[in-house]
Short mmCIF file of C-alpha atoms in Angstrom, two decimals:
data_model
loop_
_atom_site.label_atom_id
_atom_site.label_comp_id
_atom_site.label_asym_id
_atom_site.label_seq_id
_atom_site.Cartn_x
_atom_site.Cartn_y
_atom_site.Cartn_z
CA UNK A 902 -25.12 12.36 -1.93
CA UNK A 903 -26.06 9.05 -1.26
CA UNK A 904 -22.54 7.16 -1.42
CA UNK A 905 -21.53 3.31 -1.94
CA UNK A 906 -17.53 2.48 -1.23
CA UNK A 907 -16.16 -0.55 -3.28
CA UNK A 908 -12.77 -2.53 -1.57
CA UNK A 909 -11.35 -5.77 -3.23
CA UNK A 910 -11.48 -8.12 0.13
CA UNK A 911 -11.33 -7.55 4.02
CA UNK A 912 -9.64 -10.39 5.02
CA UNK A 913 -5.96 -10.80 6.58
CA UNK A 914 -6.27 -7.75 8.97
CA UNK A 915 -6.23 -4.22 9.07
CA UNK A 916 -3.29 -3.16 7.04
CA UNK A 917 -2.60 -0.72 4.18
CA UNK A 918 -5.81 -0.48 1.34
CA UNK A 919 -7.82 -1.19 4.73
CA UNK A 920 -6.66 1.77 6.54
CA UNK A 921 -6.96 4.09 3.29
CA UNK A 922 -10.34 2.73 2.53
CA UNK A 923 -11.39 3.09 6.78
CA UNK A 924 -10.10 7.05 6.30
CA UNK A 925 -12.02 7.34 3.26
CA UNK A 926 -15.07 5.69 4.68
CA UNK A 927 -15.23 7.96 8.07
CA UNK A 928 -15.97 11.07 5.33
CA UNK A 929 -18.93 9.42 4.60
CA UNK A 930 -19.77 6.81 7.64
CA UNK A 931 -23.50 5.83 6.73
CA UNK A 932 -22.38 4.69 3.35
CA UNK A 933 -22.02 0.48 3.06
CA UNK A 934 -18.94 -0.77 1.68
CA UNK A 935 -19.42 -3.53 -1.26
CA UNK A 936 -16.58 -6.32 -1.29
CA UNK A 937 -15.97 -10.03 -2.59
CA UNK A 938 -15.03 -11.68 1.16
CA UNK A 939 -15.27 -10.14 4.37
CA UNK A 940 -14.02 -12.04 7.41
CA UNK A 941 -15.38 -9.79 10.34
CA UNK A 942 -12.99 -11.10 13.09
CA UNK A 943 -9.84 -9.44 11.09
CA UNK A 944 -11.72 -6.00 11.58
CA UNK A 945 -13.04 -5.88 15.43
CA UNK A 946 -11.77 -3.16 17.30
CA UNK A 947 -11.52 -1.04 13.65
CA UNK A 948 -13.82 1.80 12.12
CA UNK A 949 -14.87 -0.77 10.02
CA UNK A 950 -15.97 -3.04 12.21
CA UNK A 951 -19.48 -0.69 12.42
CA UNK A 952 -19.98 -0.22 8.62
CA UNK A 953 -22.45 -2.41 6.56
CA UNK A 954 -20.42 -4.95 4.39
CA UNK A 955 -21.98 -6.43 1.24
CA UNK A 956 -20.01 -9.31 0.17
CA UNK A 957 -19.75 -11.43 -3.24
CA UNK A 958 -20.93 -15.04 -3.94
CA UNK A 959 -17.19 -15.97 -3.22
CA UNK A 960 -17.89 -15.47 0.21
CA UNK A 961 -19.89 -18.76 -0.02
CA UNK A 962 -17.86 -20.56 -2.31
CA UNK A 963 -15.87 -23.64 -0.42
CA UNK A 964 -12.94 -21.78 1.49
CA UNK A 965 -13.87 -18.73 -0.01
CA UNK A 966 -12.51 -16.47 2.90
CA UNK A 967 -9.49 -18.12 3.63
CA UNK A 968 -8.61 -18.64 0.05
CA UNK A 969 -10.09 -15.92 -1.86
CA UNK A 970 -7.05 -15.59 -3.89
CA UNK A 971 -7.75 -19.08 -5.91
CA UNK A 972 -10.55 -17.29 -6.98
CA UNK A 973 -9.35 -14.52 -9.01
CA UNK A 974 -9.96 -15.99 -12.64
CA UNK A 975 -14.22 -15.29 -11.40
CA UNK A 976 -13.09 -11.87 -9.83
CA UNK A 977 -13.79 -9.65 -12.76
CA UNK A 978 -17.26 -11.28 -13.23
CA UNK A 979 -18.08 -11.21 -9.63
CA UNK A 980 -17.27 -7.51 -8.98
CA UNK A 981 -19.99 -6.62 -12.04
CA UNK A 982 -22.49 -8.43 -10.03
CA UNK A 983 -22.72 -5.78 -7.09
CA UNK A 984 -25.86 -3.70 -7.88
CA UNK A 985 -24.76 -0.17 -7.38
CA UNK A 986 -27.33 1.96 -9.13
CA UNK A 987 -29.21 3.24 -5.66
CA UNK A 988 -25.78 5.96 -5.56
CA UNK A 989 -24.99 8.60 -6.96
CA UNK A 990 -21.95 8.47 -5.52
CA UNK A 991 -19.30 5.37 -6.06
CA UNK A 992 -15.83 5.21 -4.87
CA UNK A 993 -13.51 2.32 -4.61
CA UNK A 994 -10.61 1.51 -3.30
CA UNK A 995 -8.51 -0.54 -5.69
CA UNK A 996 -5.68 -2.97 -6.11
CA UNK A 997 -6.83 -5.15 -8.16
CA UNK A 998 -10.36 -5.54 -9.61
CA UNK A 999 -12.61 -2.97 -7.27
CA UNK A 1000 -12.41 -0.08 -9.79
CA UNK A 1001 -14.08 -2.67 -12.15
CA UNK A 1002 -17.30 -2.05 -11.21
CA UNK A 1003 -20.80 -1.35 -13.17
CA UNK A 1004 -21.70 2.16 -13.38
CA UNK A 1005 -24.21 4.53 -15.02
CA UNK A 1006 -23.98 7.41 -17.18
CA UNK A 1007 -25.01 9.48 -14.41
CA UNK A 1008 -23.12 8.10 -11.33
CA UNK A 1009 -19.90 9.33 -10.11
CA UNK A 1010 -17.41 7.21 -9.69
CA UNK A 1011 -13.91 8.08 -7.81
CA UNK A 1012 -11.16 5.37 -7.72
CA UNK A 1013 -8.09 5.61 -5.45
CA UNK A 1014 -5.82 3.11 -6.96
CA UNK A 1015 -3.18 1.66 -4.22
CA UNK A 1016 -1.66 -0.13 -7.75
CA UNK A 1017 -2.81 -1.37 -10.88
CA UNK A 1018 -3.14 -5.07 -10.47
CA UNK A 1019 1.43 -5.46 -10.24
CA UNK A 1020 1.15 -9.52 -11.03
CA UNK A 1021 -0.88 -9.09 -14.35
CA UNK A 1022 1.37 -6.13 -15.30
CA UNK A 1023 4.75 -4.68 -14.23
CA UNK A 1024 5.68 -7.55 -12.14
CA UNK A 1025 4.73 -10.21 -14.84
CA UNK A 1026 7.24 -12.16 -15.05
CA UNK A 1027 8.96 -11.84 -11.82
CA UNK A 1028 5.36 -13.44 -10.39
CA UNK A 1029 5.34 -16.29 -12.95
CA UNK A 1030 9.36 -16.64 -11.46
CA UNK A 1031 8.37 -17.09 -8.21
CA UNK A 1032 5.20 -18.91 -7.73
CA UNK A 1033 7.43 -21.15 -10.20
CA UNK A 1034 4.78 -20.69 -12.90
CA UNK A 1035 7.62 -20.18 -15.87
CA UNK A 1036 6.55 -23.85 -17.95
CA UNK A 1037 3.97 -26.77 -17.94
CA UNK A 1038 0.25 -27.05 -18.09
CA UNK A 1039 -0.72 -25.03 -15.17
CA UNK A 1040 1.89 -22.03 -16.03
CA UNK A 1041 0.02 -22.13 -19.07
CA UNK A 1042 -3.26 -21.63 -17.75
CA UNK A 1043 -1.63 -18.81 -15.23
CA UNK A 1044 -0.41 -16.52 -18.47
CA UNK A 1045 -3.97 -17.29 -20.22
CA UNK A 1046 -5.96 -15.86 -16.84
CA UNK A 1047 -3.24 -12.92 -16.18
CA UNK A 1048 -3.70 -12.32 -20.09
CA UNK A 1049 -7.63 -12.11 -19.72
CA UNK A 1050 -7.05 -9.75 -16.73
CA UNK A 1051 -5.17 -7.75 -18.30
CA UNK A 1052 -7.61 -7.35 -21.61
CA UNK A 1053 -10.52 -6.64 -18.56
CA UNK A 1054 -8.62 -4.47 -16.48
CA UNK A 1055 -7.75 -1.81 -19.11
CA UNK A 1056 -10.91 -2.28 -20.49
CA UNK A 1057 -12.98 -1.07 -17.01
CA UNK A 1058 -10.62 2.23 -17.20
CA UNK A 1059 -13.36 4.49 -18.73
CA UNK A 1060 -16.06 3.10 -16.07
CA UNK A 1061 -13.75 5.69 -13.51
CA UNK A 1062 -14.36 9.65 -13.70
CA UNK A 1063 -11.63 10.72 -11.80
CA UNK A 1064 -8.31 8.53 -10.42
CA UNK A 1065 -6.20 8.89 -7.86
CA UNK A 1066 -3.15 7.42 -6.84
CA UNK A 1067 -1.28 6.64 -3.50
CA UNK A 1068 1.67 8.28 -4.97
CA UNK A 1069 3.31 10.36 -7.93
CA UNK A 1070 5.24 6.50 -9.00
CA UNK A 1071 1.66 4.98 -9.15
CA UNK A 1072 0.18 8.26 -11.13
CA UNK A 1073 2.81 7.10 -13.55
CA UNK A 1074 1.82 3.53 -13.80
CA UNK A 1075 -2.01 4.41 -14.20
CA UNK A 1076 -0.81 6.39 -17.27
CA UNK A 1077 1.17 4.28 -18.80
CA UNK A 1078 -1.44 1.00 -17.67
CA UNK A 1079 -4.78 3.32 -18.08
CA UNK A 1080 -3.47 6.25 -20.35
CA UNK A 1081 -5.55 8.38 -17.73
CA UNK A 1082 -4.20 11.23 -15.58
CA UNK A 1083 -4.34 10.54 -11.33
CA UNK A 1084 -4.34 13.31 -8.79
CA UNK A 1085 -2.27 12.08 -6.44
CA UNK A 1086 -3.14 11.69 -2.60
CA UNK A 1087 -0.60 9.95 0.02
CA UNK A 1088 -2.15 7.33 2.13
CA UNK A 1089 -2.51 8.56 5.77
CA UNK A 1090 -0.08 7.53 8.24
CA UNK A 1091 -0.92 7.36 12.17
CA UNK A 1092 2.17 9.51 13.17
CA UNK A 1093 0.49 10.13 16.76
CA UNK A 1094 1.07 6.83 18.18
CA UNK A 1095 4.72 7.66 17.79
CA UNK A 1096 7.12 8.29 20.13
CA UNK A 1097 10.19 9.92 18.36
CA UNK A 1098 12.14 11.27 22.03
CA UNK A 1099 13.16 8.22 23.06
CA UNK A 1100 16.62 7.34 23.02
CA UNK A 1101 18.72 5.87 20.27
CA UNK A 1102 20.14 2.74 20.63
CA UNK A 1103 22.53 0.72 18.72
CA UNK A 1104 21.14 -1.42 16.81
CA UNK A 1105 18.74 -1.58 13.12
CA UNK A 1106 15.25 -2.39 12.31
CA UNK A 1107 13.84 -3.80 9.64
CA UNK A 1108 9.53 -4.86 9.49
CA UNK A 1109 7.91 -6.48 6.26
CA UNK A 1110 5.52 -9.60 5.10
CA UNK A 1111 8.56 -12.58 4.31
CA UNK A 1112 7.55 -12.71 0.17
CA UNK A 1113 10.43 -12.26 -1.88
CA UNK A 1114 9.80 -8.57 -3.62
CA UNK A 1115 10.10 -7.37 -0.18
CA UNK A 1116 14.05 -8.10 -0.40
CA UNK A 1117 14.08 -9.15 3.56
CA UNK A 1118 16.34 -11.72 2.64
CA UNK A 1119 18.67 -8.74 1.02
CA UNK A 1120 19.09 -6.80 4.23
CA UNK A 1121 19.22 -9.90 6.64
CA UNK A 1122 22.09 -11.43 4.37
CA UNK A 1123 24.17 -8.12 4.04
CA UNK A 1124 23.93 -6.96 7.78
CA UNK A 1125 25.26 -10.79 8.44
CA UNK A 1126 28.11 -9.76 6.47
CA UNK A 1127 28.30 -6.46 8.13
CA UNK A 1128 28.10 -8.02 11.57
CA UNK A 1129 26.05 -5.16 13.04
CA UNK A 1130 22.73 -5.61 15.16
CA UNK A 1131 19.80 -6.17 13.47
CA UNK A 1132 16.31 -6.51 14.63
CA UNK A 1133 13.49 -7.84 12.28
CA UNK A 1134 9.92 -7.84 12.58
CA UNK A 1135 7.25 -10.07 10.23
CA UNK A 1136 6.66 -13.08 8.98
CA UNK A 1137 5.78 -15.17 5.57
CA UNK A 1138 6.28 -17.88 3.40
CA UNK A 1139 10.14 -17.23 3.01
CA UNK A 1140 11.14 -17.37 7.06
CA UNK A 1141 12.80 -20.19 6.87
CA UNK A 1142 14.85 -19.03 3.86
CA UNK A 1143 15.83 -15.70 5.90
CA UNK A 1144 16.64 -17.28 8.71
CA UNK A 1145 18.82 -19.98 7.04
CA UNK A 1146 20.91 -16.33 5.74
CA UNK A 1147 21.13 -14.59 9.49
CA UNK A 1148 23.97 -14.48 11.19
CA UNK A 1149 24.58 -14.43 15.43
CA UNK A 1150 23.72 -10.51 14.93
CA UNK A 1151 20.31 -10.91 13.32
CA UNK A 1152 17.00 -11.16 15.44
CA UNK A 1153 13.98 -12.57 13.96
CA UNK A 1154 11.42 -11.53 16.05
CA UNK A 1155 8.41 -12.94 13.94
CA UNK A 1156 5.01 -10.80 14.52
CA UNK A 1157 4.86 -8.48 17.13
CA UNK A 1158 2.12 -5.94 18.63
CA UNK A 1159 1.68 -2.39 17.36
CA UNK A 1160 3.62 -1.80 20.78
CA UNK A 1161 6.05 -3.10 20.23
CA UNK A 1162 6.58 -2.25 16.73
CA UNK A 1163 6.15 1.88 17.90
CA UNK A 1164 8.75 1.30 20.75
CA UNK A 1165 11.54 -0.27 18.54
CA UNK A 1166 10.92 2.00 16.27
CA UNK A 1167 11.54 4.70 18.82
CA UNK A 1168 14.72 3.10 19.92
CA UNK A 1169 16.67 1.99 16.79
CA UNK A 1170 19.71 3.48 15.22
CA UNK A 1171 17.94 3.22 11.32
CA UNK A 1172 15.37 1.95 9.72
CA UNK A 1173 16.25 -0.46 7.13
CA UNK A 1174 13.63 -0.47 3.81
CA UNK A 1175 14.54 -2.82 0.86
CA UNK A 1176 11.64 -2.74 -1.40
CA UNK A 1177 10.11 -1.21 -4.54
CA UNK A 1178 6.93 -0.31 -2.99
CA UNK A 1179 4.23 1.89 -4.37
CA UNK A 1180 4.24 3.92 -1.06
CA UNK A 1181 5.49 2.45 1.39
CA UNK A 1182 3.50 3.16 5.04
CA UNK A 1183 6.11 1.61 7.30
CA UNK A 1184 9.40 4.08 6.35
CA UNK A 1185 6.72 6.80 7.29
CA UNK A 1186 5.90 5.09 10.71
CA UNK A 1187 9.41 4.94 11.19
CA UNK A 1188 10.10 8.81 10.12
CA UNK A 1189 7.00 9.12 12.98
CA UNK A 1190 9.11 7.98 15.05
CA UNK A 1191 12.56 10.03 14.79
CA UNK A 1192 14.05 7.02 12.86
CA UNK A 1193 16.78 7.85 10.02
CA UNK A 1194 15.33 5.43 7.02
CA UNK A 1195 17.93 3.62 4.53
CA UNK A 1196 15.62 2.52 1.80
CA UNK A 1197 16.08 1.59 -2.08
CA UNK A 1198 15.97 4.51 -4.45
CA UNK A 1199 13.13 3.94 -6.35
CA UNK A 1200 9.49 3.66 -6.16
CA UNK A 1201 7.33 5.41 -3.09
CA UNK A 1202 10.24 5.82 -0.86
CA UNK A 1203 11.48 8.72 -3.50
CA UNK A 1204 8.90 10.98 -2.03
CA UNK A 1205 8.88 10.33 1.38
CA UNK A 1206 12.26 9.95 2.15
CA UNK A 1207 14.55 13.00 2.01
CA UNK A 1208 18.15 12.44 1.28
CA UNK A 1209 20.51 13.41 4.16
CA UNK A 1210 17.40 14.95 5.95
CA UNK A 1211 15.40 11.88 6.95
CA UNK A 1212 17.28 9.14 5.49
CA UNK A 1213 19.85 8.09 2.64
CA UNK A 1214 19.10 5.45 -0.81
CA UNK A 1215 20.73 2.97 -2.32
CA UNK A 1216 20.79 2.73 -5.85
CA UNK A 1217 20.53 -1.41 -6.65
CA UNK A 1218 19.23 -4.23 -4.63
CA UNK A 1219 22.51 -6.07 -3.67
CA UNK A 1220 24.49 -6.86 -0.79
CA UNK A 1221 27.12 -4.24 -1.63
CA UNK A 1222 24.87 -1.61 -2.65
CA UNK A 1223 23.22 -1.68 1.03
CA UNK A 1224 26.33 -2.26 2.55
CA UNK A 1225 27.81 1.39 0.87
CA UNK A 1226 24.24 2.68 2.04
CA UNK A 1227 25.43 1.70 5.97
CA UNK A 1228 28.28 2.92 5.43
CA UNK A 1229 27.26 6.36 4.34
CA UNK A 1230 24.59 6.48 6.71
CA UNK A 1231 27.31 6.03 9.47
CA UNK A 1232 29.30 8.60 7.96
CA UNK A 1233 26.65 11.43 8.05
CA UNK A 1234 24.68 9.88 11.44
CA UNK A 1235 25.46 13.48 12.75
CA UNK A 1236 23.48 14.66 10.11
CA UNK A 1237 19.95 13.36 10.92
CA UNK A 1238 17.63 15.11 13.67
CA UNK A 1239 14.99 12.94 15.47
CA UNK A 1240 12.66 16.17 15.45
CA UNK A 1241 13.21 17.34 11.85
CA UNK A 1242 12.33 13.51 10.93
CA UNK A 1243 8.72 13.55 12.91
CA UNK A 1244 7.86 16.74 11.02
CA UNK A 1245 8.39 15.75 8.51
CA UNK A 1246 6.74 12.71 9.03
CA UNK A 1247 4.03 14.55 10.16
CA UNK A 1248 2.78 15.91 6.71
CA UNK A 1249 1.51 12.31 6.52
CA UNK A 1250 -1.05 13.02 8.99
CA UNK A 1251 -4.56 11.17 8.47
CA UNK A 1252 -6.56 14.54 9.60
CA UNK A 1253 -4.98 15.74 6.39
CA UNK A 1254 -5.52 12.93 4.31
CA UNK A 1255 -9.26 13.45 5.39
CA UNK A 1256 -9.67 16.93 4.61
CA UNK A 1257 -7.78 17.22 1.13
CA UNK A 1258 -10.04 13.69 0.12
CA UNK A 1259 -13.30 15.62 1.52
CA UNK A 1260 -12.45 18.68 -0.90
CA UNK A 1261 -11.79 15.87 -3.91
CA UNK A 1262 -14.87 14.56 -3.44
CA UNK A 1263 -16.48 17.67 -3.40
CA UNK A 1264 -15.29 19.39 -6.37
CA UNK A 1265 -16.03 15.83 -8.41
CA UNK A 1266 -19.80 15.70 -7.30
CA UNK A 1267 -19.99 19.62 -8.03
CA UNK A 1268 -18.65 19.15 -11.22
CA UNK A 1269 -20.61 16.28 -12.26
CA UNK A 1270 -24.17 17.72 -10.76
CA UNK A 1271 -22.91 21.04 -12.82
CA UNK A 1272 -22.06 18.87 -16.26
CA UNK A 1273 -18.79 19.56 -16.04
CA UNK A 1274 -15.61 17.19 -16.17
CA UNK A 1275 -14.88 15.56 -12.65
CA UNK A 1276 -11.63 14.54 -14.18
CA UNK A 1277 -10.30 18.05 -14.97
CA UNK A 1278 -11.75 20.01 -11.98
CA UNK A 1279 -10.17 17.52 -9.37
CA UNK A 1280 -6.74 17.80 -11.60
CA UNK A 1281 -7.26 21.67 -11.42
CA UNK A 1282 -7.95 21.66 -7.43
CA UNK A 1283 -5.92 24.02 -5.17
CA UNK A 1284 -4.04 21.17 -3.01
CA UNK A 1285 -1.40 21.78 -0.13
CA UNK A 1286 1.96 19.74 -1.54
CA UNK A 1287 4.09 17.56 0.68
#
């Protein structure tokens, strides 16, 4: 089947969506991938630095590439532009506006959805909060925008066949965004370049972007209070409001190599995980790595983090809430077995993630070539759980 792949941007590095879409992409290698901005210097030493990249008119607008994201009012129009109908075969990989694409009656079109688009719907107002869009003229103009998005986004649901999510929490939000069903299908992790033997050492880790739903500033503030080692890797916009929070015990170690991030991980007591994420990648590369996780209770980390197994929750995102987390964690350190953490771990694998989106993709373009519904026969498919 001839095949076209759909992505929202490539530009800021090889992350997340990138590494799901570069998975995706290596089932079907000869097929270009369609995308508003593509900055090809984030991508060299990637799979996708040797697939053919169509790009939007964005691309060419005046700091298009750098600041794509002042452009999202003309995203919706702009992803309608791409001319698709050489494929029988369309699948995108969507946060935002990819799954928005033109198709025909007798296309196929797949969408993985990482999220629905979080700042135009769950996380409304907590966006407008903190890009401190709440009053005035151009807060104003943000709701009308976010408002049209959201009128377009549900709108482009019934240009998808079949949906998947990154996770049984995002199956729920498609439903409730889309009212469509999602088979679910967990993003691949790259357990391999793992090393879970080392030994443990006494101190925590935490990794994220600095933006505020990633709750950095939660875990460096409470182990300052705690006074117990703490290591943290990233950057972002709120550094210097993290830093101003850590205490004497608190590293900041900024970015770091994939190195170094794999040998920390190796070596820490716990991995520390304060977000409501959709997935979540990094408590998985952690698990990879023998690492007991202490994440929030909610969101992705509810189905890849097993209580008193691989990790322990807490239940609110406050100081004292993490702080009873440590404390339990301490309690039942005995508990958690580097080994029984990479296998489980493990299940994440992206030779799996491969074959189960191979067999997706299969039954869909049977079922559509046969006249039968894509939707229902992927729904119906004989998956291995994790």
């Amino acid at each position: 089947m001839k095949t076209a792949f759909v992505h929202e941007w490539l530009t800021g590095g090889f992350v997340g969506s990138e590494k799901v879409l570069a998975e995706m992409w290596t089932v079907r290698p000869d097929s270009p991938i369609y995308t508003l901005v593509h900055n090809p210097a984030d991508f060299v030493g990637t799979p996708l630095a040797h697939a053919k990249i169509h790009t939007s008119a964005i691309q060419h607008w005046p700091r298009g590439v750098q600041n794509y994201r002042t452009y999202l009012p003309f995203m919706p129009y702009q992803i309608e532009q791409f001319d698709l109908t050489p494929y029988d075969t369309v699948i995108s990989s969507s946060h935002a506006v990819a799954k928005g694409v033109l198709v025909g009656a007798g296309q196929l079109h797949i969408s993985y959805i990482h999220s629905p688009i979080r700042y135009a719907w769950d996380l409304y107002q907590q966006y407008l909060r903190e890009a401190n869009l709440t009053r005035g003229v151009k807060a104003t103009l943000a709701k009308l925008v976010l408002h049209y998005i959201r009128i377009w986004d549900n709108s482009t649901a019934n240009r998808v066949d079949v949906f998947l999510a990154n996770s049984e929490y995002v199956a729920k939000r498609v439903w409730r965004t889309y009212r469509r069903p999602a088979r679910v299908l967990y993003p691949p992790v790259e357990v391999a370049r793992f090393d879970h033997t080392r030994p443990r050492e006494d101190f925590y880790l935490a990794m994220s972007r600095f933006v505020p739903y990633k709750k950095i500033d939660l875990i460096v503030e409470t182990f300052s209070r705690l006074d117990k080692p703490l290591v943290v890797i990233g950057s972002g916009p709120d550094f210097e409001k993290v830093k101003a929070l850590a205490g004497p015990n608190v590293q900041l170690l900024g970015r770091q190599s994939d190195e170094v991030v794999a040998e920390l991980m190796g070596r820490c007591k716990a991995f520390v995980f304060a977000a409501d994420e959709d997935f979540g990648i990094v408590p998985v590369e952690a698990q990879a790595a023998g690492a007991p996780v202490i994440a929030y209770g909610k969101g992705g980390s509810l189905e890849t983090v097993v209580p008193d197994k691989t990790g322990v929750f807490f239940g609110q995102q406050t100081v004292e809430s993490l702080m009873r987390a440590v404390s339990l964690f301490e309690e039942r350190q005995h508990l958690f077995n580097a080994g029984t953490i990479r296998r489980h771990a493990e299940q994440f694998q992206p030779a799996r993630f491969r074959a189960q989106f191979a067999a997706i993709l299969q039954t869909a373009e049977q079922a559509k070539a046969s006249g039968q519904d894509p939707e229902q026969a992927v729904l119906a498919l004989p998956l291995e759980r994790i």
